[in-house]
């Protein structure tokens, strides 16, 4: 995240022990402390080598297809009648979402460190497919844990993971969704952390905005589950205060119900999976069951960078419902010929409202984090198409 000014003082973030202000940190079991230090040191060394940078650059270009283009959604803009809407096409990346950006680096690091197996959880299956893909490419074993609800809902991604040769563990505990998958994979990781590599990770990529004769967009809109795609695109504009940065959370069946995952909007400061962040939790501090139509967004915590950015007022978080998401999913499909992931459709839904609010003459850049192949059957059944 680089430098940030908090209460008049400039800080390098994250701090050496992984804090973003009061958020983040590493609440680690003692047996992991040394192993995590080793991973950090190997990473720092590896990214400074020319060989690694050359390999990563060439894979980004020829394997993933980066940089992803920015597309002016002309027909959508005309239909909405407000600010112009542009789409950052992460959906065009190989494997169909932003997740491959960090999975490739993580798989390379794991191989470089001589690890024997890479493990991860997945919600919508996009992270799972991306990691299984990277592991197939690099030649390392891969194991993915996924909640039973998501296994049933995201069948195309489950099939892809199997074809790619990864071991898929269906998690049947708790709400059988993303949070339970994280708990389950962490237990597996602890069985042999010396040889295993847990690829939860965050994304690091830059959005290059070279349209509009260099004039910056007025707002960036990205959906937020754990927060990695929003973090990626926000990073490119953090130092441009005139650009509004907006994260869109799932309001599910409504913020007045308990069926949502609006962590930033309704959460409190707490701790989950070893880090401090905003949380949806009960009075004893236990994570609440969360829900969204988009499996990749139903997580009761959020990345610590977002918590700090919210507190210092640099970012804003809003929530849209399942119904608004479905409407945006259908609208983008039929007006632009782009079927978005249900996660990304949350961002599209909010952008269309914002476009009317801020009006013509302004521009909005939406991070279209993924494509909707995985969701097509689910939506078609639900809407009886
Ligand atoms: C396409 C897509 N967008 C967004 C997300 C949410 O994750 P994050 O907020 O970490 O980007 C997911 C998670 O599975 C996803 O598949």
PDB file of C-alpha atoms in Angstrom, residues 145-341:
ATOM      1  CA  UNK A 145     -11.393 -26.675   0.139  1.00  0.00           C
ATOM      2  CA  UNK A 146     -14.877 -25.487  -0.824  1.00  0.00           C
ATOM      3  CA  UNK A 147     -18.155 -25.353   1.116  1.00  0.00           C
ATOM      4  CA  UNK A 148     -20.822 -27.818   0.032  1.00  0.00           C
ATOM      5  CA  UNK A 149     -23.295 -25.023  -0.774  1.00  0.00           C
ATOM      6  CA  UNK A 150     -20.769 -23.487  -3.158  1.00  0.00           C
ATOM      7  CA  UNK A 151     -19.779 -26.854  -4.671  1.00  0.00           C
ATOM      8  CA  UNK A 152     -23.415 -27.335  -5.651  1.00  0.00           C
ATOM      9  CA  UNK A 153     -23.905 -23.773  -6.882  1.00  0.00           C
ATOM     10  CA  UNK A 154     -20.661 -23.330  -8.816  1.00  0.00           C
ATOM     11  CA  UNK A 155     -20.658 -26.629 -10.725  1.00  0.00           C
ATOM     12  CA  UNK A 156     -18.710 -25.384 -13.781  1.00  0.00           C
ATOM     13  CA  UNK A 157     -15.783 -24.281 -11.618  1.00  0.00           C
ATOM     14  CA  UNK A 158     -15.847 -27.556  -9.691  1.00  0.00           C
ATOM     15  CA  UNK A 159     -15.578 -29.454 -12.970  1.00  0.00           C
ATOM     16  CA  UNK A 160     -12.709 -27.237 -14.117  1.00  0.00           C
ATOM     17  CA  UNK A 161     -10.773 -27.825 -10.879  1.00  0.00           C
ATOM     18  CA  UNK A 162     -11.173 -31.579 -11.320  1.00  0.00           C
ATOM     19  CA  UNK A 163     -10.011 -31.420 -14.951  1.00  0.00           C
ATOM     20  CA  UNK A 164      -7.003 -29.331 -13.893  1.00  0.00           C
ATOM     21  CA  UNK A 165      -6.002 -32.152 -11.547  1.00  0.00           C
ATOM     22  CA  UNK A 166      -6.463 -30.593  -8.131  1.00  0.00           C
ATOM     23  CA  UNK A 167      -7.823 -32.425  -5.097  1.00  0.00           C
ATOM     24  CA  UNK A 168     -11.168 -30.935  -4.091  1.00  0.00           C
ATOM     25  CA  UNK A 169     -12.361 -31.219  -0.488  1.00  0.00           C
ATOM     26  CA  UNK A 170     -16.070 -30.522   0.066  1.00  0.00           C
ATOM     27  CA  UNK A 171     -16.592 -28.833   3.455  1.00  0.00           C
ATOM     28  CA  UNK A 172     -19.798 -29.851   5.235  1.00  0.00           C
ATOM     29  CA  UNK A 173     -19.450 -28.029   8.554  1.00  0.00           C
ATOM     30  CA  UNK A 174     -21.142 -24.789   9.675  1.00  0.00           C
ATOM     31  CA  UNK A 175     -22.876 -22.815   6.939  1.00  0.00           C
ATOM     32  CA  UNK A 176     -20.920 -24.867   4.346  1.00  0.00           C
ATOM     33  CA  UNK A 177     -19.662 -21.700   2.668  1.00  0.00           C
ATOM     34  CA  UNK A 178     -16.477 -19.612   2.444  1.00  0.00           C
ATOM     35  CA  UNK A 179     -15.687 -19.045   6.129  1.00  0.00           C
ATOM     36  CA  UNK A 180     -15.969 -22.777   6.858  1.00  0.00           C
ATOM     37  CA  UNK A 181     -13.745 -23.551   3.870  1.00  0.00           C
ATOM     38  CA  UNK A 182     -11.078 -21.228   5.339  1.00  0.00           C
ATOM     39  CA  UNK A 183     -11.297 -23.001   8.732  1.00  0.00           C
ATOM     40  CA  UNK A 184     -11.027 -26.394   7.048  1.00  0.00           C
ATOM     41  CA  UNK A 185      -8.062 -25.607   4.807  1.00  0.00           C
ATOM     42  CA  UNK A 186      -6.190 -24.005   7.668  1.00  0.00           C
ATOM     43  CA  UNK A 187      -6.478 -27.236   9.662  1.00  0.00           C
ATOM     44  CA  UNK A 188      -5.061 -29.169   6.714  1.00  0.00           C
ATOM     45  CA  UNK A 189      -2.235 -26.649   6.341  1.00  0.00           C
ATOM     46  CA  UNK A 190      -1.275 -27.053  10.001  1.00  0.00           C
ATOM     47  CA  UNK A 191      -0.671 -30.771   9.431  1.00  0.00           C
ATOM     48  CA  UNK A 192       2.579 -30.000   7.547  1.00  0.00           C
ATOM     49  CA  UNK A 193       3.321 -26.283   7.266  1.00  0.00           C
ATOM     50  CA  UNK A 194       6.974 -26.967   6.456  1.00  0.00           C
ATOM     51  CA  UNK A 195       6.090 -28.643   3.167  1.00  0.00           C
ATOM     52  CA  UNK A 196       2.681 -27.114   2.418  1.00  0.00           C
ATOM     53  CA  UNK A 197       1.998 -23.599   1.144  1.00  0.00           C
ATOM     54  CA  UNK A 198      -1.288 -21.837   1.950  1.00  0.00           C
ATOM     55  CA  UNK A 199      -2.204 -19.477  -0.873  1.00  0.00           C
ATOM     56  CA  UNK A 200      -4.878 -17.227   0.614  1.00  0.00           C
ATOM     57  CA  UNK A 201      -3.109 -14.074  -0.495  1.00  0.00           C
ATOM     58  CA  UNK A 202      -4.104 -10.732  -1.824  1.00  0.00           C
ATOM     59  CA  UNK A 203      -3.836  -9.319  -5.267  1.00  0.00           C
ATOM     60  CA  UNK A 204      -1.300  -6.866  -6.562  1.00  0.00           C
ATOM     61  CA  UNK A 205      -2.024  -5.342  -9.906  1.00  0.00           C
ATOM     62  CA  UNK A 206      -2.184  -1.916 -11.374  1.00  0.00           C
ATOM     63  CA  UNK A 207      -4.978  -0.414 -13.391  1.00  0.00           C
ATOM     64  CA  UNK A 208      -3.467   1.663 -16.135  1.00  0.00           C
ATOM     65  CA  UNK A 209      -5.897   4.425 -17.064  1.00  0.00           C
ATOM     66  CA  UNK A 210      -4.649   6.028 -20.234  1.00  0.00           C
ATOM     67  CA  UNK A 211      -7.984   7.048 -21.708  1.00  0.00           C
ATOM     68  CA  UNK A 212      -9.579  10.473 -21.709  1.00  0.00           C
ATOM     69  CA  UNK A 213      -6.307  12.208 -22.596  1.00  0.00           C
ATOM     70  CA  UNK A 214      -4.998  11.312 -19.149  1.00  0.00           C
ATOM     71  CA  UNK A 215      -7.878  12.934 -17.201  1.00  0.00           C
ATOM     72  CA  UNK A 216      -8.622  10.708 -14.214  1.00  0.00           C
ATOM     73  CA  UNK A 217     -11.971   8.983 -13.700  1.00  0.00           C
ATOM     74  CA  UNK A 218     -14.234  10.598 -11.102  1.00  0.00           C
ATOM     75  CA  UNK A 219     -14.966   7.323  -9.336  1.00  0.00           C
ATOM     76  CA  UNK A 220     -13.686   3.759  -9.150  1.00  0.00           C
ATOM     77  CA  UNK A 221     -16.245   1.120  -8.195  1.00  0.00           C
ATOM     78  CA  UNK A 222     -15.294  -2.441  -7.183  1.00  0.00           C
ATOM     79  CA  UNK A 223     -17.122  -5.240  -5.379  1.00  0.00           C
ATOM     80  CA  UNK A 224     -15.786  -6.386  -2.035  1.00  0.00           C
ATOM     81  CA  UNK A 225     -15.683  -9.846  -0.479  1.00  0.00           C
ATOM     82  CA  UNK A 226     -12.277 -10.371   1.146  1.00  0.00           C
ATOM     83  CA  UNK A 227     -11.332  -7.206  -0.707  1.00  0.00           C
ATOM     84  CA  UNK A 228      -8.562  -8.205  -3.096  1.00  0.00           C
ATOM     85  CA  UNK A 229      -9.910  -6.965  -6.445  1.00  0.00           C
ATOM     86  CA  UNK A 230     -10.952  -3.642  -4.881  1.00  0.00           C
ATOM     87  CA  UNK A 231      -7.584  -3.352  -3.205  1.00  0.00           C
ATOM     88  CA  UNK A 232      -5.840  -3.974  -6.517  1.00  0.00           C
ATOM     89  CA  UNK A 233      -7.625  -1.263  -8.435  1.00  0.00           C
ATOM     90  CA  UNK A 234      -7.793   1.232  -5.529  1.00  0.00           C
ATOM     91  CA  UNK A 235      -4.014   1.025  -5.114  1.00  0.00           C
ATOM     92  CA  UNK A 236      -3.483   2.618  -8.525  1.00  0.00           C
ATOM     93  CA  UNK A 237      -5.495   5.707  -7.479  1.00  0.00           C
ATOM     94  CA  UNK A 238      -4.717   6.105  -3.758  1.00  0.00           C
ATOM     95  CA  UNK A 239      -2.581   9.153  -4.371  1.00  0.00           C
ATOM     96  CA  UNK A 240      -5.258  10.882  -6.463  1.00  0.00           C
ATOM     97  CA  UNK A 241      -7.689  12.345  -3.908  1.00  0.00           C
ATOM     98  CA  UNK A 242      -9.990  13.654  -6.636  1.00  0.00           C
ATOM     99  CA  UNK A 243     -10.840  10.039  -7.549  1.00  0.00           C
ATOM    100  CA  UNK A 244     -13.560   8.608  -5.314  1.00  0.00           C
ATOM    101  CA  UNK A 245     -12.918   4.974  -4.337  1.00  0.00           C
ATOM    102  CA  UNK A 246     -16.048   2.937  -3.638  1.00  0.00           C
ATOM    103  CA  UNK A 247     -16.314  -0.671  -2.463  1.00  0.00           C
ATOM    104  CA  UNK A 248     -19.625  -2.476  -2.988  1.00  0.00           C
ATOM    105  CA  UNK A 249     -20.707  -5.111  -0.482  1.00  0.00           C
ATOM    106  CA  UNK A 250     -23.552  -7.616  -0.641  1.00  0.00           C
ATOM    107  CA  UNK A 251     -26.763  -6.475   1.067  1.00  0.00           C
ATOM    108  CA  UNK A 252     -28.160  -9.931   0.183  1.00  0.00           C
ATOM    109  CA  UNK A 253     -31.866 -10.118   1.070  1.00  0.00           C
ATOM    110  CA  UNK A 254     -31.656  -6.668   2.702  1.00  0.00           C
ATOM    111  CA  UNK A 255     -29.562  -4.950   5.373  1.00  0.00           C
ATOM    112  CA  UNK A 256     -32.545  -5.133   7.733  1.00  0.00           C
ATOM    113  CA  UNK A 257     -32.414  -8.977   7.570  1.00  0.00           C
ATOM    114  CA  UNK A 258     -29.640 -11.241   8.840  1.00  0.00           C
ATOM    115  CA  UNK A 259     -29.041 -12.489   5.270  1.00  0.00           C
ATOM    116  CA  UNK A 260     -26.260 -10.226   4.068  1.00  0.00           C
ATOM    117  CA  UNK A 261     -22.464  -9.938   4.234  1.00  0.00           C
ATOM    118  CA  UNK A 262     -22.124  -6.154   4.572  1.00  0.00           C
ATOM    119  CA  UNK A 263     -19.018  -6.219   6.747  1.00  0.00           C
ATOM    120  CA  UNK A 264     -17.946  -2.609   6.292  1.00  0.00           C
ATOM    121  CA  UNK A 265     -21.457  -1.210   6.423  1.00  0.00           C
ATOM    122  CA  UNK A 266     -22.671  -3.053   9.534  1.00  0.00           C
ATOM    123  CA  UNK A 267     -19.603  -4.739  11.038  1.00  0.00           C
ATOM    124  CA  UNK A 268     -17.633  -3.884  14.171  1.00  0.00           C
ATOM    125  CA  UNK A 269     -13.923  -3.993  14.963  1.00  0.00           C
ATOM    126  CA  UNK A 270     -12.881  -7.547  15.787  1.00  0.00           C
ATOM    127  CA  UNK A 271     -10.651 -10.374  14.714  1.00  0.00           C
ATOM    128  CA  UNK A 272     -11.029 -13.304  12.311  1.00  0.00           C
ATOM    129  CA  UNK A 273      -8.623 -15.849  10.810  1.00  0.00           C
ATOM    130  CA  UNK A 274      -5.630 -14.334  12.539  1.00  0.00           C
ATOM    131  CA  UNK A 275      -6.116 -10.653  11.686  1.00  0.00           C
ATOM    132  CA  UNK A 276      -7.865  -7.583  13.076  1.00  0.00           C
ATOM    133  CA  UNK A 277     -10.506  -6.106  10.804  1.00  0.00           C
ATOM    134  CA  UNK A 278     -14.148  -5.099  10.627  1.00  0.00           C
ATOM    135  CA  UNK A 279     -16.288  -8.179  11.316  1.00  0.00           C
ATOM    136  CA  UNK A 280     -19.865  -9.323  11.374  1.00  0.00           C
ATOM    137  CA  UNK A 281     -19.874 -11.047  14.731  1.00  0.00           C
ATOM    138  CA  UNK A 282     -22.168 -11.913  17.628  1.00  0.00           C
ATOM    139  CA  UNK A 283     -21.874 -10.490  21.151  1.00  0.00           C
ATOM    140  CA  UNK A 284     -19.304 -13.182  22.090  1.00  0.00           C
ATOM    141  CA  UNK A 285     -17.052 -12.235  19.153  1.00  0.00           C
ATOM    142  CA  UNK A 286     -17.916 -15.317  17.065  1.00  0.00           C
ATOM    143  CA  UNK A 287     -18.380 -14.710  13.304  1.00  0.00           C
ATOM    144  CA  UNK A 288     -22.036 -14.493  12.267  1.00  0.00           C
ATOM    145  CA  UNK A 289     -23.328 -16.680   9.453  1.00  0.00           C
ATOM    146  CA  UNK A 290     -23.307 -14.490   6.350  1.00  0.00           C
ATOM    147  CA  UNK A 291     -25.062 -14.727   3.020  1.00  0.00           C
ATOM    148  CA  UNK A 292     -24.925 -13.382  -0.522  1.00  0.00           C
ATOM    149  CA  UNK A 293     -26.225 -14.569  -3.875  1.00  0.00           C
ATOM    150  CA  UNK A 294     -22.561 -14.227  -4.926  1.00  0.00           C
ATOM    151  CA  UNK A 295     -20.570 -17.014  -3.273  1.00  0.00           C
ATOM    152  CA  UNK A 296     -17.338 -15.026  -3.503  1.00  0.00           C
ATOM    153  CA  UNK A 297     -18.710 -12.207  -1.366  1.00  0.00           C
ATOM    154  CA  UNK A 298     -20.109 -14.068   1.651  1.00  0.00           C
ATOM    155  CA  UNK A 299     -17.266 -13.627   4.111  1.00  0.00           C
ATOM    156  CA  UNK A 300     -17.740 -12.039   7.583  1.00  0.00           C
ATOM    157  CA  UNK A 301     -14.374 -10.209   7.568  1.00  0.00           C
ATOM    158  CA  UNK A 302     -12.457  -8.007   5.138  1.00  0.00           C
ATOM    159  CA  UNK A 303      -8.840  -7.169   4.267  1.00  0.00           C
ATOM    160  CA  UNK A 304      -7.185  -4.867   6.822  1.00  0.00           C
ATOM    161  CA  UNK A 305      -6.127  -2.280   4.237  1.00  0.00           C
ATOM    162  CA  UNK A 306      -9.778  -1.558   3.520  1.00  0.00           C
ATOM    163  CA  UNK A 307     -10.506  -1.020   7.218  1.00  0.00           C
ATOM    164  CA  UNK A 308      -7.775   1.574   7.492  1.00  0.00           C
ATOM    165  CA  UNK A 309      -8.774   3.276   4.237  1.00  0.00           C
ATOM    166  CA  UNK A 310     -12.348   3.510   5.493  1.00  0.00           C
ATOM    167  CA  UNK A 311     -11.281   4.948   8.864  1.00  0.00           C
ATOM    168  CA  UNK A 312      -9.117   7.626   7.262  1.00  0.00           C
ATOM    169  CA  UNK A 313     -11.956   8.487   4.879  1.00  0.00           C
ATOM    170  CA  UNK A 314     -10.115   7.589   1.677  1.00  0.00           C
ATOM    171  CA  UNK A 315     -12.657   4.947   0.614  1.00  0.00           C
ATOM    172  CA  UNK A 316     -16.381   4.548   0.969  1.00  0.00           C
ATOM    173  CA  UNK A 317     -18.396   1.300   1.189  1.00  0.00           C
ATOM    174  CA  UNK A 318     -21.960   0.797   0.061  1.00  0.00           C
ATOM    175  CA  UNK A 319     -24.180  -2.275  -0.263  1.00  0.00           C
ATOM    176  CA  UNK A 320     -26.494  -3.574  -3.001  1.00  0.00           C
ATOM    177  CA  UNK A 321     -29.075  -6.346  -2.734  1.00  0.00           C
ATOM    178  CA  UNK A 322     -29.308  -9.693  -4.544  1.00  0.00           C
ATOM    179  CA  UNK A 323     -32.126  -8.287  -6.649  1.00  0.00           C
ATOM    180  CA  UNK A 324     -30.106  -5.242  -7.729  1.00  0.00           C
ATOM    181  CA  UNK A 325     -27.213  -7.570  -8.529  1.00  0.00           C
ATOM    182  CA  UNK A 326     -29.407  -9.819 -10.676  1.00  0.00           C
ATOM    183  CA  UNK A 327     -30.854  -6.823 -12.513  1.00  0.00           C
ATOM    184  CA  UNK A 328     -27.342  -5.547 -13.277  1.00  0.00           C
ATOM    185  CA  UNK A 329     -26.229  -9.055 -14.330  1.00  0.00           C
ATOM    186  CA  UNK A 330     -29.036  -9.200 -16.890  1.00  0.00           C
ATOM    187  CA  UNK A 331     -28.666  -5.597 -18.010  1.00  0.00           C
ATOM    188  CA  UNK A 332     -24.935  -5.831 -18.726  1.00  0.00           C
ATOM    189  CA  UNK A 333     -25.471  -9.144 -20.514  1.00  0.00           C
ATOM    190  CA  UNK A 334     -28.203  -7.820 -22.772  1.00  0.00           C
ATOM    191  CA  UNK A 335     -27.020  -4.257 -23.346  1.00  0.00           C
ATOM    192  CA  UNK A 336     -23.273  -4.846 -23.746  1.00  0.00           C
ATOM    193  CA  UNK A 337     -22.998  -8.587 -24.466  1.00  0.00           C
ATOM    194  CA  UNK A 338     -20.867  -9.100 -21.355  1.00  0.00           C
ATOM    195  CA  UNK A 339     -22.048 -11.673 -18.790  1.00  0.00           C
ATOM    196  CA  UNK A 340     -20.471 -10.570 -15.493  1.00  0.00           C
ATOM    197  CA  UNK A 341     -19.745 -12.711 -12.433  1.00  0.00           C
TER     198      UNK A 341
END
